């Protein structure tokens, strides 16, 4: 599993994990996994029962590959992670860990008080890529979320 920190020691972004990836993370204090996969076309690579038996909380916000999350999904993610990250580490993942996960990383930082532009820059630096999502529509979506003034 490829991974990078959105928020050090609180929120980790990654690619679709396998069982062997989840178990060490659980031992390191992770307790919630947020899947952004549309499992109709991108199934999870881990065994859900084994994960829940180990104490993982599993949550899905299904987003089709290549599509931008809706405002409702952005608010759902910000609320969930805002509450959960106060008591447990959170893993958010999609197929490769750079598109949907990076976008939601920017949503997280906007909800923490950064501007959309600052959040985009921070996520691009953290993920180690330039322009993780180089589509004006995605930037506009983040600005719409910013306009909601959603805070966590």
MMTF fields as JSON, N, C-alpha, C and O atoms, coordinates in Angstrom:
{
  "mmtfVersion": "1.0.0",
  "mmtfProducer": "UNKNOWN",
  "numBonds": 607,
  "numAtoms": 608,
  "numGroups": 152,
  "numChains": 1,
  "numModels": 1,
  "chainsPerModel": [1],
  "groupsPerChain": [152],
  "chainIdList": ["A"],
  "bondAtomList": [4, 2, 8, 6, 12, 10, 16, 14, 20, 18, 24, 22, 28, 26, 32, 30, 36, 34, 40, 38, 44, 42, 48, 46, 52, 50, 56, 54, 60, 58, 64, 62, 68, 66, 72, 70, 76, 74, 80, 78, 84, 82, 88, 86, 92, 90, 96, 94, 100, 98, 104, 102, 108, 106, 112, 110, 116, 114, 120, 118, 124, 122, 128, 126, 132, 130, 136, 134, 140, 138, 144, 142, 148, 146, 152, 150, 156, 154, 160, 158, 164, 162, 168, 166, 172, 170, 176, 174, 180, 178, 184, 182, 188, 186, 192, 190, 196, 194, 200, 198, 204, 202, 208, 206, 212, 210, 216, 214, 220, 218, 224, 222, 228, 226, 232, 230, 236, 234, 240, 238, 244, 242, 248, 246, 252, 250, 256, 254, 260, 258, 264, 262, 268, 266, 272, 270, 276, 274, 280, 278, 284, 282, 288, 286, 292, 290, 296, 294, 300, 298, 304, 302, 308, 306, 312, 310, 316, 314, 320, 318, 324, 322, 328, 326, 332, 330, 336, 334, 340, 338, 344, 342, 348, 346, 352, 350, 356, 354, 360, 358, 364, 362, 368, 366, 372, 370, 376, 374, 380, 378, 384, 382, 388, 386, 392, 390, 396, 394, 400, 398, 404, 402, 408, 406, 412, 410, 416, 414, 420, 418, 424, 422, 428, 426, 432, 430, 436, 434, 440, 438, 444, 442, 448, 446, 452, 450, 456, 454, 460, 458, 464, 462, 468, 466, 472, 470, 476, 474, 480, 478, 484, 482, 488, 486, 492, 490, 496, 494, 500, 498, 504, 502, 508, 506, 512, 510, 516, 514, 520, 518, 524, 522, 528, 526, 532, 530, 536, 534, 540, 538, 544, 542, 548, 546, 552, 550, 556, 554, 560, 558, 564, 562, 568, 566, 572, 570, 576, 574, 580, 578, 584, 582, 588, 586, 592, 590, 596, 594, 600, 598, 604, 602],
  "bondOrderList": [1, 1, 1, 1, 1, 1, 1, 1, 1, 1, 1, 1, 1, 1, 1, 1, 1, 1, 1, 1, 1, 1, 1, 1, 1, 1, 1, 1, 1, 1, 1, 1, 1, 1, 1, 1, 1, 1, 1, 1, 1, 1, 1, 1, 1, 1, 1, 1, 1, 1, 1, 1, 1, 1, 1, 1, 1, 1, 1, 1, 1, 1, 1, 1, 1, 1, 1, 1, 1, 1, 1, 1, 1, 1, 1, 1, 1, 1, 1, 1, 1, 1, 1, 1, 1, 1, 1, 1, 1, 1, 1, 1, 1, 1, 1, 1, 1, 1, 1, 1, 1, 1, 1, 1, 1, 1, 1, 1, 1, 1, 1, 1, 1, 1, 1, 1, 1, 1, 1, 1, 1, 1, 1, 1, 1, 1, 1, 1, 1, 1, 1, 1, 1, 1, 1, 1, 1, 1, 1, 1, 1, 1, 1, 1, 1, 1, 1, 1, 1, 1, 1],
  "groupList": [{"groupName": "UNK", "atomNameList": ["N", "CA", "C", "O"], "elementList": ["N", "C", "C", "O"], "formalChargeList": [0, 0, 0, 0], "bondAtomList": [1, 0, 2, 1, 3, 2], "bondOrderList": [1, 1, 2], "singleLetterCode": "X", "chemCompType": "L-PEPTIDE LINKING"}],
  "groupTypeList": [0, 0, 0, 0, 0, 0, 0, 0, 0, 0, 0, 0, 0, 0, 0, 0, 0, 0, 0, 0, 0, 0, 0, 0, 0, 0, 0, 0, 0, 0, 0, 0, 0, 0, 0, 0, 0, 0, 0, 0, 0, 0, 0, 0, 0, 0, 0, 0, 0, 0, 0, 0, 0, 0, 0, 0, 0, 0, 0, 0, 0, 0, 0, 0, 0, 0, 0, 0, 0, 0, 0, 0, 0, 0, 0, 0, 0, 0, 0, 0, 0, 0, 0, 0, 0, 0, 0, 0, 0, 0, 0, 0, 0, 0, 0, 0, 0, 0, 0, 0, 0, 0, 0, 0, 0, 0, 0, 0, 0, 0, 0, 0, 0, 0, 0, 0, 0, 0, 0, 0, 0, 0, 0, 0, 0, 0, 0, 0, 0, 0, 0, 0, 0, 0, 0, 0, 0, 0, 0, 0, 0, 0, 0, 0, 0, 0, 0, 0, 0, 0, 0, 0],
  "groupIdList": [1, 2, 3, 4, 5, 6, 7, 8, 9, 10, 11, 12, 13, 14, 15, 16, 17, 18, 19, 20, 21, 22, 23, 24, 25, 26, 27, 28, 29, 30, 31, 32, 33, 34, 35, 36, 37, 38, 39, 40, 41, 42, 43, 44, 45, 46, 47, 48, 49, 50, 51, 52, 53, 54, 55, 56, 57, 58, 59, 60, 61, 62, 63, 64, 65, 66, 67, 68, 69, 70, 71, 72, 73, 74, 75, 76, 77, 78, 79, 80, 81, 82, 83, 84, 85, 86, 87, 88, 89, 90, 91, 92, 93, 94, 95, 96, 97, 98, 99, 100, 101, 102, 103, 104, 105, 106, 107, 108, 109, 110, 111, 112, 113, 114, 115, 116, 117, 118, 119, 120, 121, 122, 123, 124, 125, 126, 127, 128, 129, 130, 131, 132, 133, 134, 135, 136, 137, 138, 139, 140, 141, 142, 143, 144, 145, 146, 147, 148, 149, 150, 151, 152],
  "secStructList": [7, 7, 3, 3, 3, 3, 3, 6, 6, 6, 3, 3, 3, 3, 3, 7, 7, 5, 2, 2, 2, 2, 2, 2, 2, 2, 2, 6, 6, 3, 3, 3, 3, 3, 3, 7, 7, 7, 6, 6, 6, 1, 7, 7, 5, 1, 7, 2, 2, 2, 2, 2, 2, 6, 6, 7, 3, 3, 3, 3, 7, 7, 7, 7, 6, 6, 7, 7, 7, 7, 2, 2, 2, 2, 2, 2, 2, 2, 2, 2, 2, 2, 2, 2, 6, 6, 6, 1, 3, 3, 3, 3, 3, 3, 1, 1, 1, 1, 1, 2, 2, 2, 2, 2, 2, 2, 2, 2, 2, 2, 2, 6, 6, 7, 7, 2, 2, 2, 2, 2, 2, 2, 2, 2, 2, 2, 2, 6, 7, 1, 7, 1, 1, 7, 7, 2, 2, 2, 2, 2, 2, 2, 2, 2, 2, 2, 2, 2, 6, 7, 7, 7],
  "xCoordList": [0.839, 0.0, 0.889, 1.798, 0.623, 1.308, 0.516, -0.715, 1.227, 0.519, 1.291, 2.488, 0.607, 1.188, 0.279, -0.929, 0.895, 0.137, -0.588, 0.015, -1.882, -2.64, -2.391, -2.049, -2.564, -2.297, -1.528, -2.076, -0.262, 0.654, 0.027, -0.487, 0.079, -0.373, -1.884, -2.361, -2.649, -4.105, -4.808, -5.714, -4.383, -5.103, -4.113, -3.309, -4.188, -3.293, -4.084, -5.175, -3.545, -4.147, -3.387, -2.181, -4.094, -3.405, -4.166, -5.299, -3.492, -4.108, -4.928, -4.832, -5.715, -6.592, -5.772, -4.96, -5.971, -5.108, -5.508, -6.654, -4.539, -4.772, -4.746, -4.392, -5.115, -5.095, -3.738, -3.667, -2.672, -1.322, -0.992, -0.094, -1.709, -1.487, -2.266, -1.778, -3.461, -4.336, -3.889, -3.977, -3.418, -3.123, -2.016, -2.183, -0.895, 0.118, -0.405, -0.038, -1.254, -1.831, -2.72, -2.721, -3.461, -4.331, -3.468, -3.807, -2.367, -1.455, -0.829, -0.374, -0.808, -0.229, -1.276, -0.983, -2.483, -3.484, -4.542, -5.383, -4.522, -5.581, -6.839, -6.773, -7.979, -9.217, -10.33, -11.32, -10.189, -11.237, -10.626, -9.623, -11.24, -10.851, -12.02, -13.131, -11.762, -12.793, -12.472, -11.482, -13.321, -13.151, -13.879, -15.058, -13.165, -13.764, -13.975, -14.325, -13.762, -13.918, -15.39, -16.241, -15.68, -16.996, -16.837, -16.352, -17.251, -16.955, -17.677, -17.423, -18.567, -19.179, -18.139, -18.206, -17.171, -16.14, -14.734, -13.813, -14.559, -13.252, -13.421, -13.579, -13.392, -13.592, -12.432, -11.285, -12.763, -11.737, -10.845, -11.309, -9.557, -8.603, -8.446, -7.711, -9.117, -8.987, -10.277, -11.34, -10.153, -11.302, -11.993, -11.415, -13.223, -13.936, -14.2, -14.107, -14.525, -14.786, -13.512, -13.537, -12.408, -11.133, -10.775, -10.269, -11.036, -10.734, -11.603, -11.096, -12.89, -13.765, -13.465, -13.568, -13.096, -12.722, -11.486, -11.33, -10.614, -9.416, -9.69, -8.788, -10.928, -11.292, -11.39, -11.593, -11.251, -11.398, -12.858, -13.74, -13.118, -14.401, -14.279, -13.331, -15.211, -15.159, -16.292, -17.437, -15.985, -16.974, -16.774, -15.64, -17.87, -17.787, -18.409, -19.492, -17.7, -18.236, -17.915, -16.893, -18.781, -18.447, -18.456, -19.446, -17.329, -17.166, -16.581, -15.541, -17.243, -16.733, -15.373, -15.132, -14.49, -13.147, -13.269, -14.032, -12.513, -12.51, -13.572, -13.551, -14.503, -15.548, -15.237, -14.573, -15.721, -15.533, -16.605, -17.753, -16.249, -17.258, -18.303, -18.015, -19.502, -20.551, -20.308, -19.522, -20.974, -20.871, -21.337, -20.762, -22.36, -22.852, -21.757, -21.54, -21.069, -19.988, -18.817, -18.18, -18.529, -17.463, -17.807, -16.962, -19.039, -19.48, -19.485, -19.088, -19.938, -19.949, -18.534, -18.312, -17.58, -16.196, -15.623, -15.016, -15.815, -15.267, -15.832, -15.091, -17.113, -17.728, -17.19, -16.815, -17.154, -16.693, -15.252, -14.943, -14.384, -12.963, -12.703, -11.832, -13.447, -13.277, -13.534, -12.808, -14.565, -14.897, -13.938, -13.379, -13.75, -12.956, -11.494, -10.888, -10.912, -9.474, -9.107, -7.924, -10.09, -9.803, -9.454, -8.796, -9.899, -9.671, -8.917, -8.389, -8.862, -8.204, -7.591, -8.022, -6.604, -6.034, -6.966, -7.621, -7.007, -7.929, -7.149, -6.232, -7.532, -7.009, -8.11, -9.229, -7.809, -8.729, -8.046, -6.863, -8.785, -8.142, -9.067, -10.293, -8.422, -9.093, -8.229, -7.511, -8.284, -7.547, -6.03, -5.31, -5.546, -4.105, -3.696, -2.505, -4.66, -4.363, -4.005, -3.501, -4.256, -3.866, -5.009, -4.901, -6.048, -7.122, -8.199, -8.216, -9.079, -10.174, -9.636, -10.149, -8.614, -8.041, -7.403, -7.562, -6.68, -6.065, -7.129, -7.001, -8.164, -9.254, -9.859, -10.073, -10.139, -10.722, -9.716, -10.112, -8.433, -7.423, -7.541, -7.425, -7.773, -7.977, -9.263, -9.302, -10.305, -11.558, -11.283, -11.758, -10.526, -10.181, -9.503, -9.877, -8.5, -7.763, -8.615, -8.44, -9.524, -10.449, -11.337, -11.577, -11.828, -12.667, -11.876, -12.463, -10.548, -9.693, -9.325, -8.645, -9.772, -9.581, -8.707, -8.574, -8.097, -7.287, -8.185, -9.324, -7.667, -8.388, -8.264, -7.429, -9.093, -9.014, -7.631, -7.052, -7.099, -5.767, -4.681, -3.799, -4.74, -3.748, -3.863, -2.852, -5.094, -5.319, -4.786, -4.16, -5.031, -4.535, -3.011, -2.428, -2.37, -0.899, -0.35, 0.606, -0.951, -0.492, -0.621, 0.298, -1.743, -1.973, -1.015, -0.476, -0.8, 0.129, 1.539, 2.229, 1.973, 3.299, 3.342, 4.302, 2.313, 2.281, 2.26, 2.923, 1.499, 1.381, 2.605, 2.81, 3.423, 4.622, 4.335, 5.109, 3.23, 2.882, 2.499, 2.036, 2.702, 2.248, 0.926, 0.797, -0.029, -1.362, -1.95, -2.102, -2.271, -2.863, -4.141, -4.45, -4.88, -6.096, -6.112, -6.471, -5.722, -5.545, -6.788, -6.711, -7.91, -9.136, -9.777, -9.962, -10.112, -10.717, -12.003, -12.314, -12.744, -13.992, -13.713, -14.496, -12.614, -12.275, -11.879, -12.248, -11.141, -10.77, -12.026, -12.161, -12.941, -14.197, -15.01, -15.644, -14.993, -15.7, -15.148, -15.903, -13.834, -13.22, -13.572, -13.769, -13.652, -14.049, -15.499, -15.838, -16.358, -17.758, -17.822, -18.593, -17.007, -16.965, -16.455, -16.984, -15.436, -14.885, -15.963, -16.025, -16.812, -17.861, -18.896, -19.576, -19.011, -19.949, -19.488, -20.286, -18.188, -17.575, -17.776, -18.019, -17.665, -17.798, -16.546, -15.439, -16.69, -15.525, -15.569, -16.631, -14.37, -14.237, -13.209, -12.934],
  "yCoordList": [-1.175, 0.0, 1.245, 1.367, 2.15, 3.435, 4.376, 4.373, 5.185, 6.088, 7.371, 7.443, 8.377, 9.678, 10.337, 10.103, 11.164, 11.814, 13.049, 13.923, 13.107, 14.336, 15.225, 16.4, 14.651, 15.347, 14.369, 13.376, 14.666, 13.774, 13.218, 13.96, 11.908, 11.155, 11.206, 10.773, 11.729, 11.736, 11.148, 10.326, 11.577, 11.238, 10.84, 11.653, 9.567, 8.992, 8.691, 8.125, 9.066, 8.729, 7.565, 7.428, 6.725, 5.602, 4.977, 5.343, 4.015, 3.225, 2.105, 1.861, 1.449, 0.364, -0.688, -1.39, -0.805, -1.682, -3.163, -3.512, -3.995, -5.438, -5.734, -4.862, -6.943, -7.331, -7.05, -6.533, -7.388, -7.218, -5.749, -5.451, -4.828, -3.398, -2.89, -2.049, -3.398, -2.904, -3.309, -2.51, -4.52, -5.015, -4.219, -3.887, -3.9, -3.076, -1.666, -1.083, -1.137, 0.178, 0.133, 1.059, -0.934, -1.083, -1.124, -0.51, -1.84, -1.915, -0.56, -0.332, 0.339, 1.669, 2.723, 3.918, 2.289, 3.222, 3.653, 4.492, 3.103, 3.414, 2.635, 1.467, 3.299, 2.627, 2.785, 2.057, 3.728, 3.971, 3.982, 4.654, 3.227, 3.224, 3.761, 3.235, 4.81, 5.427, 5.103, 5.579, 4.291, 3.891, 4.874, 5.166, 5.379, 6.237, 5.47, 6.055, 4.166, 3.316, 3.147, 3.053, 3.11, 2.671, 1.166, 0.701, 0.419, -1.017, -1.824, -3.021, -1.197, -1.904, -2.148, -3.139, -1.231, -1.361, -1.495, -1.895, -1.163, -1.24, -1.902, -1.203, -3.203, -3.863, -3.618, -3.432, -3.625, -3.522, -4.754, -5.843, -4.579, -5.688, -6.398, -7.381, -5.92, -6.515, -7.248, -6.993, -8.156, -8.908, -8.071, -7.798, -7.67, -6.774, -7.408, -6.735, -8.678, -9.343, -9.41, -9.149, -9.757, -9.816, -8.439, -8.326, -7.404, -6.041, -5.653, -5.121, -5.912, -5.549, -6.418, -5.951, -7.671, -8.534, -7.992, -8.195, -7.309, -6.702, -5.33, -4.711, -4.854, -3.592, -2.391, -1.272, -2.599, -1.497, -1.083, -1.94, 0.193, 0.721, 1.003, 1.659, 0.523, 0.688, 1.598, 1.415, 2.565, 3.524, 3.734, 3.791, 3.848, 4.02, 5.347, 5.72, 6.035, 7.181, 6.881, 7.336, 6.115, 5.654, 6.793, 7.508, 6.935, 7.957, 7.26, 6.608, 7.397, 6.774, 7.348, 8.547, 6.476, 6.904, 8.01, 7.891, 9.078, 10.185, 11.237, 12.3, 10.954, 11.927, 12.67, 12.146, 13.884, 14.707, 14.359, 14.113, 14.333, 14.113, 15.228, 16.363, 14.892, 15.901, 16.726, 16.329, 17.862, 18.67, 17.877, 18.003, 17.073, 16.234, 15.267, 15.086, 14.647, 13.724, 14.45, 13.901, 15.668, 16.449, 16.751, 16.608, 17.164, 17.461, 16.198, 16.229, 15.092, 13.808, 13.419, 13.015, 13.541, 13.205, 14.119, 13.645, 15.422, 16.382, 16.124, 16.161, 15.868, 15.605, 14.324, 14.301, 13.275, 11.971, 12.041, 11.611, 12.573, 12.618, 13.621, 13.401, 14.708, 15.689, 15.107, 15.4, 14.284, 13.64, 12.487, 12.404, 11.609, 10.398, 10.694, 10.021, 11.697, 11.937, 12.504, 12.635, 12.837, 13.303, 12.141, 12.334, 10.925, 9.778, 8.624, 7.756, 8.604, 7.504, 8.013, 9.031, 7.313, 7.651, 7.124, 6.094, 7.862, 7.543, 7.299, 8.046, 6.24, 5.943, 6.251, 5.757, 7.056, 7.295, 6.78, 7.043, 6.046, 5.463, 5.407, 5.38, 5.39, 5.162, 4.155, 3.375, 4.157, 3.155, 3.345, 2.408, 4.556, 4.791, 5.753, 5.931, 6.368, 7.245, 8.668, 9.412, 9.069, 10.41, 11.263, 12.489, 10.697, 11.499, 11.794, 12.87, 10.848, 11.06, 11.286, 12.141, 10.539, 10.706, 12.076, 12.718, 12.529, 13.846, 14.936, 15.92, 14.759, 15.735, 15.845, 16.949, 14.699, 14.731, 15.243, 15.795, 15.069, 15.682, 17.194, 17.855, 17.746, 19.193, 19.613, 20.667, 18.808, 19.091, 19.166, 20.076, 18.219, 18.205, 19.513, 20.126, 19.939, 21.148, 22.405, 23.347, 22.434, 23.574, 23.621, 24.69, 22.453, 22.394, 22.771, 23.171, 22.647, 23.051, 24.537, 25.048, 25.238, 26.678, 27.213, 28.43, 26.337, 26.83, 27.25, 26.796, 28.109, 28.439, 27.25, 26.369, 27.229, 26.149, 26.124, 25.052, 27.283, 27.343, 26.825, 26.083, 27.215, 26.731, 25.224, 24.526, 24.721, 23.284, 22.494, 21.448, 22.987, 22.313, 22.248, 21.191, 23.369, 23.407, 22.456, 21.724, 22.466, 21.598, 20.125, 19.339, 19.758, 18.356, 17.946, 16.84, 18.807, 18.463, 18.246, 17.323, 19.086, 18.904, 17.615, 16.851, 17.371, 16.183, 14.898, 13.922, 14.901, 13.703, 13.509, 12.431, 14.562, 14.458, 14.493, 13.966, 15.109, 15.234, 16.677, 17.402, 17.068, 18.393, 18.216, 17.401, 18.976, 18.934, 17.526, 16.858, 17.103, 15.782, 15.633, 14.549, 16.742, 16.758, 18.083, 19.109, 18.052, 19.274, 19.569, 19.731, 19.636, 19.961, 21.147, 21.139, 22.155, 23.352, 23.009, 23.647, 22.025, 21.655, 21.184, 21.464, 20.478, 19.993, 21.164, 21.2, 22.108, 23.294, 24.098, 24.602, 24.211, 24.927, 24.206, 24.854, 22.893, 22.122, 22.403, 22.526, 22.504, 22.828, 24.25, 24.51, 25.165, 26.533, 26.576, 27.359, 25.744, 25.672, 25.139, 25.633, 24.132, 23.621, 24.703, 24.875, 25.428, 26.519, 27.56, 28.083, 27.86, 28.855, 28.441, 29.292, 27.15, 26.671, 27.049, 27.09, 27.325, 27.641, 26.516, 26.747, 25.295, 24.08, 23.952, 23.958, 23.837, 23.766, 22.522, 22.054, 22.0, 20.858, 21.199, 20.381],
  "zCoordList": [0.0, 0.0, 0.0, 0.821, -0.911, -0.927, -0.03, -0.051, 0.763, 1.67, 1.886, 1.605, 2.384, 2.718, 3.752, 3.788, 4.587, 5.655, 5.133, 4.511, 5.395, 5.194, 6.411, 6.277, 7.588, 8.855, 9.735, 10.214, 9.934, 10.665, 11.936, 12.773, 12.06, 13.233, 13.458, 14.507, 12.49, 12.617, 11.406, 11.542, 10.21, 8.988, 7.897, 7.44, 7.49, 6.492, 5.234, 5.306, 4.08, 2.793, 2.201, 2.408, 1.463, 0.855, -0.287, -0.603, -0.895, -1.95, -1.303, -0.1, -2.11, -1.668, -0.9, -1.504, 0.418, 1.219, 1.155, 0.869, 1.427, 1.601, 3.105, 3.899, 3.495, 4.913, 5.554, 6.669, 4.85, 5.408, 5.669, 6.456, 5.019, 5.238, 6.446, 7.201, 6.62, 7.681, 9.075, 10.007, 9.229, 10.572, 11.279, 12.453, 10.617, 11.3, 11.628, 12.648, 10.763, 11.046, 12.28, 13.092, 12.411, 13.593, 14.85, 15.862, 14.785, 15.929, 16.255, 17.376, 15.263, 15.438, 15.843, 15.831, 16.199, 16.703, 15.716, 16.042, 14.523, 13.563, 13.933, 14.317, 13.812, 14.17, 13.164, 13.221, 12.235, 11.246, 9.859, 9.615, 8.946, 7.539, 6.731, 6.804, 5.961, 5.129, 3.679, 3.125, 3.078, 1.686, 0.779, 0.981, -0.22, -1.235, -2.535, -3.56, -2.487, -3.661, -4.016, -3.132, -5.293, -5.757, -5.944, -6.975, -4.936, -4.908, -5.98, -6.121, -6.733, -7.872, -8.954, -9.681, -9.058, -10.089, -9.517, -10.229, -8.237, -7.585, -6.216, -5.215, -6.156, -4.864, -3.9, -4.307, -2.633, -1.59, -1.668, -2.008, -1.352, -1.411, -0.065, 0.03, 0.958, 2.288, 2.648, 2.082, 3.596, 4.092, 5.166, 6.218, 4.895, 5.806, 7.162, 8.189, 7.179, 8.465, 9.295, 10.498, 8.664, 9.394, 9.948, 11.065, 9.173, 9.627, 10.819, 11.807, 10.738, 11.867, 13.087, 14.222, 12.861, 13.996, 14.712, 15.916, 13.984, 14.575, 15.186, 15.751, 15.076, 15.706, 14.793, 15.264, 13.492, 12.558, 12.447, 12.387, 12.419, 11.992, 10.503, 10.073, 9.728, 8.274, 7.834, 8.25, 7.005, 6.545, 5.053, 4.576, 4.316, 2.867, 2.449, 2.898, 1.588, 0.859, -0.602, -1.115, -1.282, -2.632, -3.659, -3.816, -4.346, -5.376, -6.599, -6.508, -7.73, -8.947, -9.304, -9.164, -9.767, -10.183, -11.227, -12.185, -11.033, -11.972, -11.717, -12.337, -10.809, -10.51, -9.223, -8.328, -9.147, -7.965, -6.937, -7.306, -5.655, -4.615, -4.627, -5.008, -4.21, -4.08, -2.82, -1.96, -2.708, -1.489, -0.274, 0.807, -0.442, 0.663, 1.105, 2.303, 0.152, 0.492, 1.152, 2.051, 0.718, 1.337, 2.797, 3.68, 3.043, 4.415, 5.273, 6.438, 4.691, 5.399, 5.819, 6.96, 4.898, 5.199, 6.277, 7.237, 6.12, 7.089, 8.485, 9.467, 8.578, 9.887, 10.504, 11.676, 9.724, 10.205, 10.686, 11.797, 9.866, 10.206, 11.328, 12.17, 11.338, 12.404, 13.772, 14.722, 13.882, 15.158, 15.448, 16.541, 14.482, 14.701, 14.999, 15.833, 14.326, 14.472, 15.841, 16.156, 16.648, 18.011, 18.938, 19.961, 18.579, 19.449, 18.789, 19.484, 17.475, 16.772, 15.47, 14.928, 14.983, 13.681, 12.596, 12.756, 11.486, 10.399, 9.112, 8.771, 8.407, 7.075, 6.071, 6.21, 5.069, 3.963, 2.709, 2.488, 1.888, 0.716, -0.484, -0.37, -1.638, -2.909, -3.665, -3.041, -4.962, -5.72, -5.613, -5.267, -5.911, -5.862, -4.747, -4.494, -4.084, -2.962, -3.328, -2.486, -4.576, -4.99, -5.54, -5.516, -6.011, -6.593, -5.55, -4.953, -5.34, -4.374, -2.968, -2.245, -2.566, -1.221, -1.058, -0.02, -2.081, -2.019, -1.988, -1.258, -2.771, -2.769, -1.381, -0.88, -0.751, 0.588, 1.616, 2.642, 1.357, 2.215, 2.181, 3.212, 0.983, 0.86, 1.567, 2.202, 1.466, 2.182, 3.688, 4.366, 4.195, 5.619, 6.026, 7.026, 5.243, 5.607, 5.478, 6.25, 4.528, 4.426, 5.658, 6.218, 6.081, 7.291, 8.542, 9.547, 8.489, 9.606, 9.531, 10.421, 8.472, 8.411, 7.301, 7.166, 6.488, 5.371, 4.207, 4.095, 3.355, 2.12, 1.167, 1.371, 0.136, -0.852, -1.493, -1.668, -1.843, -2.456, -1.539, -1.971, -0.261, 0.71, 0.892, 0.977, 0.95, 1.136, -0.057, 0.118, -1.254, -2.456, -2.427, -2.668, -2.134, -2.082, -1.027, -1.281, 0.148, 1.233, 0.856, 1.088, 0.285, -0.097, -1.208, -1.181, -2.17, -3.25, -2.712, -3.145, -1.772, -1.161, -0.349, -0.447, 0.45, 1.314, 0.501, 0.852, -0.58, -1.417, -2.3, -2.858, -2.426, -3.251, -4.727, -5.525, -5.103, -6.514, -6.794, -5.913, -8.028, -8.431, -9.152, -10.066, -8.732, -9.329, -9.281, -10.303, -8.079, -7.897, -8.72, -9.215, -8.862, -9.685, -10.387, -9.81, -11.627, -12.398, -13.229, -14.447, -12.568, -13.272, -12.58, -11.363, -13.344, -12.77, -12.02, -11.014, -12.485, -11.802, -10.374, -9.467, -10.171, -8.833, -7.936, -6.762, -8.478, -7.709, -7.361, -6.247, -8.328, -8.086, -7.004, -6.172, -7.012, -5.981, -4.594, -3.629, -4.499, -3.206, -2.772, -1.585, -3.733, -3.382, -2.914, -2.028, -3.498, -3.037, -1.608, -0.785, -1.324, 0.049, 0.99, 2.088, 0.566, 1.384, 1.692, 2.804, 0.704, 0.873, 1.924, 2.496, 2.173, 3.205, 4.614, 5.55, 4.75, 6.039, 7.054, 8.239, 6.544, 7.379, 8.225, 7.686, 9.509, 10.385, 11.253, 11.664, 11.517, 12.428, 13.491, 14.369]
}
